[in-house]
Short mmCIF file of C-alpha atoms and ligand atoms in Angstrom, two decimals:
data_model
loop_
_atom_site.label_atom_id
_atom_site.label_comp_id
_atom_site.label_asym_id
_atom_site.label_seq_id
_atom_site.Cartn_x
_atom_site.Cartn_y
_atom_site.Cartn_z
CA MET A 1 113.43 92.81 108.02
CA LYS A 2 115.27 93.69 104.80
CA THR A 3 113.56 95.93 102.45
CA THR A 4 113.48 96.04 98.69
CA THR A 5 111.57 99.01 98.04
CA ARG A 6 112.07 101.64 95.06
CA ALA A 7 110.27 104.76 94.19
CA PRO A 8 108.28 104.81 90.94
CA ASP A 9 109.14 106.02 87.55
CA ALA A 10 107.65 107.19 84.30
CA GLY A 11 106.92 103.82 83.10
CA TRP A 12 105.38 102.90 86.52
CA LEU A 13 103.17 106.06 86.80
CA GLU A 14 101.69 105.41 83.25
CA GLN A 15 101.21 101.65 84.36
CA ALA A 16 99.34 103.01 87.38
CA ARG A 17 97.18 105.39 85.14
CA ARG A 18 96.20 102.47 82.97
CA ILE A 19 94.68 100.68 86.09
CA THR A 20 92.94 103.82 87.48
CA GLY A 21 91.63 105.26 84.33
CA GLY A 22 94.30 108.42 84.94
CA GLN A 23 93.34 108.80 88.74
CA VAL A 24 96.93 109.49 89.49
CA LEU A 25 98.36 112.86 91.07
CA THR A 26 101.87 114.02 90.77
CA ALA A 27 101.80 117.74 90.71
CA ALA A 28 103.47 119.16 93.87
CA ASP A 29 100.37 121.25 94.76
CA ASP A 30 98.01 118.11 94.65
CA LEU A 31 100.33 116.14 96.58
CA GLN A 32 100.69 118.51 99.53
CA LYS A 33 97.41 117.23 101.01
CA TYR A 34 98.50 113.86 101.31
CA SER A 35 101.67 114.60 102.90
CA HIS A 36 100.60 115.16 106.68
CA ASP A 37 97.60 113.87 108.87
CA GLU A 38 95.98 115.99 111.84
CA LEU A 39 99.09 115.45 114.05
CA ALA A 40 100.41 118.99 115.09
CA THR A 41 104.16 118.16 114.64
CA PRO A 42 105.24 118.58 111.15
CA GLN A 43 108.37 116.52 111.49
CA TYR A 44 107.20 113.52 110.00
CA ASN A 45 105.38 115.24 106.65
CA ALA A 46 106.58 113.85 103.35
CA LEU A 47 105.74 114.27 99.87
CA PRO A 48 104.20 110.90 98.13
CA ALA A 49 105.99 110.22 94.77
CA ALA A 50 102.49 110.28 93.61
CA VAL A 51 98.77 109.73 94.79
CA LEU A 52 96.68 106.72 93.23
CA LYS A 53 92.97 107.02 93.61
CA PRO A 54 91.51 103.86 92.63
CA GLY A 55 87.99 103.61 92.14
CA SER A 56 87.05 99.93 92.81
CA GLU A 57 88.28 97.17 95.27
CA GLN A 58 89.91 95.36 91.87
CA GLU A 59 92.06 98.62 91.13
CA VAL A 60 93.34 98.42 94.49
CA ALA A 61 94.18 94.93 94.14
CA GLU A 62 96.07 95.62 90.72
CA LEU A 63 97.84 98.57 92.20
CA VAL A 64 99.03 96.55 95.21
CA ALA A 65 100.31 93.83 93.05
CA LEU A 66 102.01 96.41 91.01
CA CYS A 67 103.84 97.57 93.88
CA ALA A 68 104.83 94.10 94.97
CA ARG A 69 106.16 93.43 91.54
CA THR A 70 108.04 96.37 91.45
CA GLY A 71 108.88 96.90 94.98
CA VAL A 72 107.11 100.52 95.28
CA PRO A 73 106.21 101.55 98.80
CA VAL A 74 102.39 102.00 99.21
CA THR A 75 100.86 103.65 102.19
CA PRO A 76 97.15 103.71 102.31
CA ARG A 77 94.92 106.51 103.33
CA GLY A 78 91.48 107.34 104.58
CA GLY A 79 90.42 110.73 105.76
CA GLY A 80 93.98 111.69 106.71
CA THR A 81 92.65 112.73 110.19
CA GLY A 82 94.86 110.53 112.11
CA LEU A 83 97.14 111.55 115.18
CA ALA A 84 100.20 109.62 114.86
CA ALA A 85 101.48 110.42 111.55
CA ALA A 86 100.50 107.08 110.24
CA CYS A 87 99.29 107.57 106.79
CA VAL A 88 102.17 109.75 105.72
CA PRO A 89 103.96 107.92 103.01
CA ALA A 90 107.55 106.58 103.23
CA PRO A 91 110.15 108.02 101.55
CA GLY A 92 109.90 107.47 97.39
CA GLY A 93 106.83 105.84 98.10
CA VAL A 94 103.00 106.38 96.85
CA VAL A 95 99.73 107.01 98.79
CA LEU A 96 97.13 104.97 97.95
CA SER A 97 93.85 107.05 98.75
CA LEU A 98 90.69 105.20 99.27
CA GLU A 99 88.60 108.53 99.04
CA GLN A 100 86.42 107.46 95.96
CA LEU A 101 85.78 103.90 97.17
CA ASP A 102 82.61 105.43 99.32
CA HIS A 103 79.38 103.26 98.42
CA VAL A 104 77.49 101.37 100.52
CA VAL A 105 77.29 97.84 99.53
CA GLU A 106 74.53 96.66 101.35
CA ALA A 107 72.48 97.60 104.23
CA ASP A 108 71.10 94.73 106.05
CA PRO A 109 68.71 96.02 108.81
CA ASP A 110 67.59 92.30 109.70
CA ASN A 111 70.88 91.44 110.46
CA LEU A 112 71.62 94.71 112.27
CA ALA A 113 74.79 95.00 109.67
CA ILE A 114 75.93 97.28 106.99
CA THR A 115 78.91 96.75 104.66
CA VAL A 116 80.28 99.58 103.19
CA GLN A 117 83.61 100.48 101.06
CA ALA A 118 86.69 101.73 103.17
CA GLY A 119 86.45 105.16 101.96
CA LEU A 120 83.16 106.11 103.28
CA THR A 121 83.63 108.79 105.83
CA LEU A 122 81.96 108.18 109.62
CA ASN A 123 79.88 111.21 108.97
CA ARG A 124 77.98 109.37 106.01
CA LEU A 125 78.08 105.76 107.78
CA ASN A 126 76.12 107.75 110.77
CA GLN A 127 73.64 109.13 108.36
CA GLU A 128 73.13 105.84 106.44
CA ALA A 129 72.91 104.16 109.90
CA GLU A 130 70.34 106.66 111.29
CA ALA A 131 68.21 106.22 107.81
CA LEU A 132 67.90 102.82 108.87
CA GLY A 133 66.42 103.62 111.96
CA LEU A 134 69.82 102.10 113.55
CA TYR A 135 72.88 103.50 115.48
CA PHE A 136 76.70 103.12 115.29
CA PRO A 137 77.97 103.82 118.73
CA PRO A 138 81.61 104.31 118.42
CA HIS A 139 82.34 108.05 117.95
CA PRO A 140 85.97 109.50 117.61
CA GLY A 141 85.92 113.00 117.25
CA ASP A 142 86.51 113.80 113.42
CA GLU A 143 83.62 112.44 111.32
CA GLY A 144 86.04 112.98 108.54
CA ALA A 145 88.04 109.64 109.18
CA CYS A 146 86.92 106.85 106.81
CA VAL A 147 85.75 103.12 107.65
CA GLY A 148 89.07 101.76 106.51
CA GLY A 149 90.90 104.16 108.76
CA LEU A 150 88.70 103.46 111.86
CA VAL A 151 89.48 99.65 111.86
CA ALA A 152 93.26 100.08 110.70
CA THR A 153 93.60 102.33 113.91
CA ASN A 154 90.99 100.36 116.18
CA ALA A 155 89.82 104.11 116.84
CA GLY A 156 87.74 104.68 120.17
CA GLY A 157 85.99 107.78 121.19
CA ALA A 158 84.13 108.68 124.48
CA ARG A 159 81.35 106.16 123.90
CA ALA A 160 83.61 103.08 124.51
CA VAL A 161 82.63 102.90 128.39
CA LYS A 162 79.36 101.51 127.08
CA TYR A 163 79.84 100.18 123.61
CA GLY A 164 83.49 99.57 123.36
CA THR A 165 85.94 100.37 120.70
CA ILE A 166 85.41 99.73 116.53
CA ARG A 167 86.82 95.77 117.52
CA ARG A 168 83.16 95.19 118.97
CA PHE A 169 81.45 96.34 115.89
CA LEU A 170 83.61 94.99 113.44
CA LEU A 171 82.07 91.67 111.44
CA GLY A 172 83.65 91.19 108.44
CA LEU A 173 86.69 92.74 105.95
CA GLN A 174 87.78 92.71 102.47
CA VAL A 175 91.52 92.92 102.51
CA VAL A 176 94.19 93.30 99.87
CA LEU A 177 97.45 91.64 100.73
CA ALA A 178 100.87 92.83 99.83
CA SER A 179 101.01 90.54 96.80
CA GLY A 180 97.45 92.08 95.26
CA GLN A 181 95.70 88.89 96.65
CA VAL A 182 91.97 89.42 97.71
CA LEU A 183 90.72 87.81 101.08
CA GLU A 184 87.22 87.90 102.82
CA LEU A 185 87.40 87.69 106.43
CA GLY A 186 84.36 86.98 108.86
CA GLY A 187 80.86 88.29 107.54
CA LYS A 188 77.57 89.00 109.46
CA ARG A 189 77.90 86.04 112.07
CA LEU A 190 78.20 87.23 116.00
CA LYS A 191 80.22 84.18 116.50
CA ASN A 192 83.36 82.63 114.87
CA SER A 193 85.76 80.13 116.17
CA THR A 194 86.80 78.90 112.64
CA GLY A 195 90.72 79.11 112.54
CA TYR A 196 92.68 82.12 113.33
CA GLY A 197 91.24 85.69 113.75
CA LEU A 198 93.08 87.16 110.67
CA GLN A 199 90.08 89.57 110.77
CA GLU A 200 91.25 91.02 114.17
CA LEU A 201 94.86 90.95 113.24
CA MET A 202 93.93 93.77 110.72
CA LEU A 203 92.61 95.79 113.77
CA GLY A 204 95.10 98.43 114.71
CA SER A 205 97.47 97.27 111.73
CA GLU A 206 97.72 100.74 110.44
CA GLY A 207 98.23 99.83 106.74
CA THR A 208 101.09 97.58 107.34
CA LEU A 209 99.50 94.14 106.86
CA GLY A 210 97.13 94.74 104.28
CA ILE A 211 94.92 97.39 102.49
CA ILE A 212 91.11 97.12 103.76
CA THR A 213 88.56 97.77 100.63
CA ARG A 214 85.60 96.69 102.22
CA VAL A 215 84.09 96.51 106.01
CA THR A 216 81.03 94.69 107.48
CA LEU A 217 80.08 96.53 110.55
CA ALA A 218 77.39 95.91 113.35
CA LEU A 219 74.88 98.57 114.35
CA LEU A 220 72.34 98.98 117.36
CA PRO A 221 68.86 100.07 117.68
CA LYS A 222 68.88 103.55 117.89
CA ALA A 223 68.67 104.51 121.72
CA GLY A 224 65.34 106.38 122.38
CA SER A 225 66.34 109.12 124.66
CA MET A 226 69.99 110.61 125.88
CA GLN A 227 70.89 113.17 128.76
CA THR A 228 73.98 114.73 129.50
CA LEU A 229 74.78 115.52 133.16
CA VAL A 230 77.77 117.81 133.97
CA VAL A 231 78.95 117.31 137.67
CA SER A 232 81.39 119.57 139.29
CA PHE A 233 83.97 118.65 142.21
CA ALA A 234 86.45 120.74 144.14
CA ASP A 235 89.54 119.18 142.47
CA LEU A 236 90.18 116.86 139.85
CA ASP A 237 91.33 113.93 142.57
CA ARG A 238 87.84 114.41 143.88
CA ALA A 239 86.22 113.91 140.43
CA LEU A 240 88.44 111.00 139.81
CA ASP A 241 87.76 109.38 143.05
CA ALA A 242 84.02 109.69 142.05
CA VAL A 243 84.21 107.35 139.26
CA PRO A 244 84.28 103.70 140.81
CA GLY A 245 80.94 104.91 142.80
CA LEU A 246 79.42 105.95 139.75
CA LEU A 247 80.30 102.68 137.87
CA ALA A 248 79.51 100.81 140.44
CA SER A 249 75.75 102.09 140.68
CA GLY A 250 74.39 99.51 138.40
CA VAL A 251 73.89 102.17 135.38
CA VAL A 252 76.64 101.88 132.33
CA PRO A 253 77.14 105.38 131.22
CA CYS A 254 77.70 106.11 127.56
CA ALA A 255 80.61 108.22 128.28
CA VAL A 256 82.34 109.86 131.32
CA GLU A 257 84.53 112.74 130.47
CA LEU A 258 87.14 114.39 133.07
CA LEU A 259 87.50 118.36 132.53
CA GLU A 260 89.34 120.78 134.44
CA HIS A 261 87.80 123.90 134.39
CA GLY A 262 91.45 125.93 133.88
CA VAL A 263 91.81 123.85 130.64
CA LEU A 264 88.09 124.18 129.90
CA ALA A 265 88.69 127.78 129.84
CA CYS A 266 90.68 128.02 126.51
CA ALA A 267 87.72 126.17 124.91
CA GLU A 268 85.32 128.93 126.58
CA ARG A 269 87.53 131.46 124.85
CA HIS A 270 87.68 129.70 121.51
CA LEU A 271 83.72 129.64 121.69
CA ASN A 272 82.97 132.81 123.76
CA ARG A 273 80.65 130.30 125.62
CA ARG A 274 80.57 129.40 129.08
CA TRP A 275 80.83 126.03 130.88
CA PRO A 276 77.59 125.46 132.94
CA ALA A 277 79.28 124.37 136.01
CA THR A 278 80.47 127.16 138.29
CA ARG A 279 81.87 125.73 141.40
CA GLY A 280 84.91 123.87 141.77
CA ARG A 281 87.83 123.07 139.78
CA ALA A 282 87.00 120.48 137.73
CA SER A 283 83.93 118.50 136.25
CA LEU A 284 82.73 115.07 134.85
CA MET A 285 80.58 115.23 131.97
CA VAL A 286 78.45 111.96 132.26
CA ILE A 287 76.35 111.38 128.91
CA LEU A 288 73.50 108.47 129.44
CA ASP A 289 71.22 107.01 127.06
CA GLY A 290 68.31 104.32 126.97
CA PRO A 291 65.19 103.20 125.51
CA ASP A 292 62.94 106.15 126.61
CA GLU A 293 62.82 109.23 128.81
CA GLU A 294 61.81 107.63 131.72
CA ASP A 295 64.84 104.89 131.53
CA VAL A 296 67.38 107.68 131.13
CA LEU A 297 65.87 110.04 134.11
CA GLY A 298 66.01 106.90 136.37
CA GLN A 299 69.96 106.41 135.22
CA ALA A 300 70.34 109.93 136.00
CA GLU A 301 68.94 109.82 139.35
CA ARG A 302 71.17 106.95 140.28
CA VAL A 303 74.20 108.56 138.85
CA SER A 304 73.51 111.96 140.64
CA ALA A 305 72.91 110.11 143.95
CA ALA A 306 76.05 108.04 143.65
CA LEU A 307 78.12 111.43 142.69
CA GLU A 308 76.64 113.33 145.31
CA ARG A 309 77.88 110.80 147.76
CA ALA A 310 81.38 111.32 146.38
CA GLY A 311 81.51 115.06 147.20
CA ALA A 312 80.22 116.48 144.22
CA LEU A 313 79.50 120.44 144.36
CA GLU A 314 76.65 120.58 141.76
CA VAL A 315 74.90 118.43 139.31
CA LEU A 316 73.30 120.04 136.38
CA LEU A 317 71.12 118.49 133.73
CA ALA A 318 71.05 119.31 130.41
CA GLU A 319 67.73 118.45 129.09
CA SER A 320 67.29 119.69 125.75
CA PRO A 321 69.19 118.42 122.90
CA ALA A 322 70.34 121.88 122.13
CA ARG A 323 71.70 122.42 125.63
CA GLN A 324 73.41 119.02 125.25
CA ARG A 325 75.01 119.85 121.89
CA GLU A 326 76.46 123.32 123.24
CA ILE A 327 77.91 121.38 126.34
CA LEU A 328 79.47 118.42 123.67
CA GLU A 329 81.15 121.23 121.36
CA LEU A 330 82.80 122.91 124.48
CA ARG A 331 84.61 119.11 125.26
CA SER A 332 84.78 118.50 121.55
CA LEU A 333 86.44 121.89 120.33
CA LEU A 334 88.92 121.39 123.27
CA TYR A 335 91.37 119.96 120.96
CA GLU A 336 91.10 122.62 118.32
CA ALA A 337 91.12 125.57 121.14
CA LEU A 338 94.59 123.98 122.58
CA ARG A 339 96.01 122.92 118.74
CA PRO A 340 97.93 126.31 118.17
CA ALA A 341 99.94 126.02 121.02
CA THR A 342 100.16 122.00 120.75
CA ALA A 343 103.36 120.42 120.16
CA GLU A 344 102.36 117.06 120.77
CA LEU A 345 99.41 115.16 121.90
CA TYR A 346 99.43 112.03 124.04
CA ASP A 347 96.74 109.20 124.35
CA ILE A 348 97.90 106.99 127.07
CA CYS A 349 95.32 104.17 128.31
CA LEU A 350 95.57 103.08 132.03
CA PRO A 351 93.91 100.88 134.12
CA ARG A 352 91.07 103.24 135.60
CA SER A 353 92.38 102.71 139.22
CA GLN A 354 95.69 104.29 138.22
CA ILE A 355 94.30 107.63 135.93
CA ALA A 356 94.64 109.49 139.47
CA GLY A 357 98.01 108.73 139.94
CA HIS A 358 98.85 109.64 136.73
CA VAL A 359 97.37 112.97 136.38
CA ALA A 360 99.24 113.92 139.93
CA PHE A 361 102.52 113.05 137.73
CA VAL A 362 101.43 115.12 135.19
CA HIS A 363 100.99 118.07 137.38
CA GLU A 364 104.21 117.32 139.03
CA LEU A 365 105.98 117.27 135.59
CA GLU A 366 104.39 120.72 134.67
CA ALA A 367 105.90 122.18 138.23
CA ARG A 368 109.32 120.74 137.71
CA HIS A 369 109.62 121.68 134.26
CA GLY A 370 107.68 124.88 134.09
CA ILE A 371 105.48 124.15 131.03
CA SER A 372 101.58 123.46 130.78
CA LEU A 373 100.30 119.87 130.21
CA PRO A 374 96.45 120.35 129.68
CA THR A 375 95.06 116.84 130.31
CA TYR A 376 91.68 115.77 130.01
CA GLY A 377 89.57 112.47 128.51
CA HIS A 378 87.91 109.53 128.98
CA ALA A 379 87.95 108.97 132.74
CA ALA A 380 85.69 105.67 132.90
CA ASP A 381 87.82 103.93 130.31
CA GLY A 382 91.13 104.95 131.57
CA ASN A 383 92.34 106.75 128.33
CA LEU A 384 93.65 110.31 128.85
CA HIS A 385 94.54 112.89 126.47
CA THR A 386 97.60 115.19 127.73
CA HIS A 387 98.71 118.10 125.35
CA PHE A 388 102.57 119.29 125.44
CA LEU A 389 102.19 122.91 124.90
CA ARG A 390 105.07 125.06 123.48
CA CYS A 391 103.54 128.15 124.83
CA ALA A 392 102.15 128.73 128.39
CA LEU A 393 98.61 128.55 129.36
CA VAL A 394 97.09 131.51 131.71
CA ASP A 395 93.36 131.52 132.52
CA GLY A 396 92.93 129.72 129.20
CA ALA A 397 94.61 132.17 127.33
CA ILE A 398 97.75 130.68 125.06
CA GLY A 399 100.61 132.89 126.06
CA GLU A 400 104.43 133.42 124.70
CA GLU A 401 106.44 130.56 123.59
CA LEU A 402 108.53 129.19 126.03
CA PRO A 403 112.12 128.78 125.57
CA GLY A 404 113.66 125.68 125.53
CA TRP A 405 110.48 123.64 124.85
CA ARG A 406 112.24 121.36 121.80
CA GLU A 407 114.57 120.12 124.24
CA LEU A 408 112.06 119.50 126.81
CA LEU A 409 109.66 117.35 124.51
CA PRO A 410 111.43 114.29 124.37
CA VAL A 411 112.26 114.35 127.84
CA VAL A 412 108.67 114.88 129.05
CA ARG A 413 107.29 112.49 126.48
CA GLY A 414 109.95 109.82 127.95
CA GLU A 415 108.56 110.40 131.28
CA LEU A 416 105.36 110.06 130.60
CA TYR A 417 105.40 107.07 128.56
CA ALA A 418 107.60 105.55 131.35
CA ASP A 419 104.94 106.51 134.09
CA ALA A 420 102.44 104.92 132.04
CA ALA A 421 103.92 101.54 131.51
CA ALA A 422 104.80 101.12 135.37
CA ARG A 423 101.52 101.69 135.92
CA GLY A 424 100.29 99.17 133.85
CA GLY A 425 99.28 101.60 130.65
CA VAL A 426 99.96 101.67 127.31
CA ILE A 427 101.25 104.55 124.95
CA SER A 428 98.09 104.52 122.82
CA GLY A 429 94.74 104.01 123.79
CA GLU A 430 93.24 104.96 120.49
CA HIS A 431 95.20 106.95 118.03
CA GLY A 432 97.81 104.23 117.09
CA ILE A 433 101.67 104.07 117.07
CA GLY A 434 102.50 105.49 113.31
CA GLN A 435 105.85 107.28 113.34
CA ALA A 436 105.11 109.33 116.30
CA LYS A 437 105.35 106.76 118.94
CA LYS A 438 107.31 103.93 117.05
CA ALA A 439 110.36 104.32 119.18
CA TYR A 440 108.74 103.81 122.55
CA LEU A 441 106.96 100.60 121.56
CA GLU A 442 109.05 98.08 122.67
CA ALA A 443 109.53 99.83 126.27
CA ASN A 444 105.84 99.46 126.55
CA LEU A 445 105.17 96.15 125.22
CA GLY A 446 108.67 94.03 125.60
CA LYS A 447 110.89 92.77 123.04
CA ALA A 448 109.21 89.57 122.44
CA VAL A 449 105.89 91.02 121.98
CA VAL A 450 107.39 93.15 118.83
CA GLU A 451 109.51 90.64 117.64
CA THR A 452 106.31 88.64 117.08
CA MET A 453 104.22 91.57 115.92
CA ARG A 454 107.50 91.76 113.14
CA ALA A 455 106.94 88.30 112.36
CA VAL A 456 103.54 88.53 111.17
CA LYS A 457 104.68 91.53 109.19
CA ARG A 458 107.70 89.41 107.29
CA ALA A 459 104.83 86.69 107.09
CA LEU A 460 102.15 88.83 105.40
CA ASP A 461 104.57 91.56 103.56
CA PRO A 462 107.94 89.94 103.04
CA GLN A 463 109.47 92.51 101.02
CA GLY A 464 107.91 95.23 103.30
CA ILE A 465 106.10 97.50 100.92
CA LEU A 466 102.83 97.95 102.51
CA ASN A 467 103.28 101.50 104.86
CA PRO A 468 107.00 100.87 105.73
CA GLY A 469 108.49 102.56 109.01
CA LYS A 470 104.98 102.95 110.67
CA ILE A 471 104.58 100.92 114.43
CA PHE A 472 108.28 99.65 114.03
CA GLU A 473 111.32 100.52 111.95
CA PRO A 474 111.65 98.34 108.73
C1 LIG B 501 89.82 116.25 116.17
C2 LIG B 501 90.06 114.99 116.30
C3 LIG B 501 89.33 114.45 117.21
C4 LIG B 501 89.89 112.56 117.22
N1 LIG B 501 89.08 112.16 118.12
C5 LIG B 501 89.23 110.77 118.28
C6 LIG B 501 88.82 109.90 119.17
O1 LIG B 501 88.11 110.54 119.89
N2 LIG B 501 89.03 108.52 118.97
C7 LIG B 501 89.81 107.89 118.40
O2 LIG B 501 90.19 106.99 118.14
N3 LIG B 501 90.65 108.90 117.25
C8 LIG B 501 90.31 110.21 117.09
N4 LIG B 501 91.11 110.78 116.60
C9 LIG B 501 91.74 110.31 115.47
C10 LIG B 501 91.45 109.71 114.03
O3 LIG B 501 90.29 110.26 113.59
C11 LIG B 501 91.26 108.17 114.04
O4 LIG B 501 92.53 107.90 114.30
C12 LIG B 501 90.57 107.47 112.82
O5 LIG B 501 90.37 106.18 112.96
C13 LIG B 501 91.77 108.00 111.53
O6 LIG B 501 90.64 107.39 110.19
P1 LIG B 501 91.40 108.10 109.09
O7 LIG B 501 90.32 107.46 107.98
O8 LIG B 501 91.30 109.57 108.82
O9 LIG B 501 92.92 107.25 108.86
P2 LIG B 501 94.47 107.92 108.24
O10 LIG B 501 94.76 109.05 109.23
O11 LIG B 501 93.82 108.17 106.95
O12 LIG B 501 95.24 106.81 108.38
C14 LIG B 501 95.49 106.24 109.63
C15 LIG B 501 96.08 104.83 109.48
O13 LIG B 501 95.07 103.99 109.00
C16 LIG B 501 95.78 103.57 107.71
N5 LIG B 501 94.79 103.13 107.09
C17 LIG B 501 93.81 104.10 106.44
N6 LIG B 501 92.62 103.58 105.54
C18 LIG B 501 93.34 102.49 105.74
C19 LIG B 501 92.85 101.38 104.43
N7 LIG B 501 91.71 101.54 103.73
N8 LIG B 501 93.18 100.14 104.70
C20 LIG B 501 94.34 99.86 105.92
N9 LIG B 501 95.02 101.02 106.35
C21 LIG B 501 94.09 102.07 106.11
C22 LIG B 501 96.94 104.34 107.41
O14 LIG B 501 97.83 103.83 106.50
C23 LIG B 501 97.32 104.83 108.61
O15 LIG B 501 98.22 103.99 109.28
C24 LIG B 501 90.60 112.27 116.34
C25 LIG B 501 91.30 113.07 115.54
C26 LIG B 501 90.95 114.44 115.41
C27 LIG B 501 91.73 115.55 114.19
#
């Protein structure tokens, strides 16, 4: 695709200031925050030429029209919590931050729906749903993420086993196209067979097909009760072998997280708190929810029985909300605990039956290359998180930097992705492709699929101004 982009000059910035009432940042100190997302690797970071902070959907449309007229590349940004370097600007381009578009447009409990501006954070969305006595189940780990970003990455999280990803909750969108034209897609209806699914096309499009300004999301009645089980096993294989029996028990768990005790030790040190299970080398953390306590305790009994049949060493029930929070925090802070030593984080997603084989392959790579690749994840939906560590990890303590890790990184990454593809997996289950994984997209999906994606991109963004260089090369 031939792009015709250029950097903004002083006259351009003046026009942008006129549109936004002066909300344009150009000072180096102000731009720094917009030069990266939460991906640990700094190699993709780049300062934008300017940051535009529109205060309304109309201003977004006018700014994009300005970019289209002048060929200036524009990268939308929500909370900047992404893990694929997808909201990092293209060289010479501007960032369009949605942070000021953070209002609730309409709360509609009768239709179990809420319409919000794209810059509303997940944290605020949860509060708004709670105030309605309702619930927004998808929960990617960082509540600073914005609703537009959740849609643009089709975010997932641990509760996808029972509730699915953002895809399942997306009802409607307002999108600004590369021309500046505004589309209203979907609505509050649960069914729609009226033409192409343009709204679904925006899911996971990472700002490359349009800028999302408003989102209508489905909500659910709030679960009346929740329980967390921690179930330990002799080793990871036994824990994984137990998952099919758990899913066949008739209970649909909210989440089933796979955790190796050796990896958890890192979070235990970080938080100075102990994981409740003391026996074995791996645990499943099972979260159950339901209309009331009796229902959830019934589910817990069936799950415990299924896991005991599969060789569980101990089954611990965290009854109080405080205890549940403590356990969840240890799982949630695993990423933070490993982050100082992390060079890259992967989010491969596999058919469930292939998880054990892939994890065994990860351990083989650790032994073959003398590195640590701590792995945990969402055991019941096949989405694993593997960290490539620059340092050794011994008993949960981060050790010295390993010589030669830089040379090993692309080798190990390539081997992990090739193994995932051979097992029918994808290289991203929830974080997206961004810049970090684009070199591997074609090997994973095949040339014809990527060419079709490019054709869609050309049709919707013929000049290539929308977030160029993400998902694939321009
Ligand atoms: C500690 C931690 C835990 C996490 N856990 C999870 C998890 O469990 N599951 C999961 O899925 N993710 C997880 N993430 C990743 C991240 O939170 C998600 O990818 C989230 O959806 C990104 O939202 P954001 O608003 O921060 O997007 P950004 O990082 O700002 O942008 C991400 C992409 O979306 C595009 N974009 C943003 N806003 C718009 C818009 N309005 N219109 C069009 N395109 C837009 C950007 O251009 C970019 O391509 C985690 C991140 C962290 C730091």
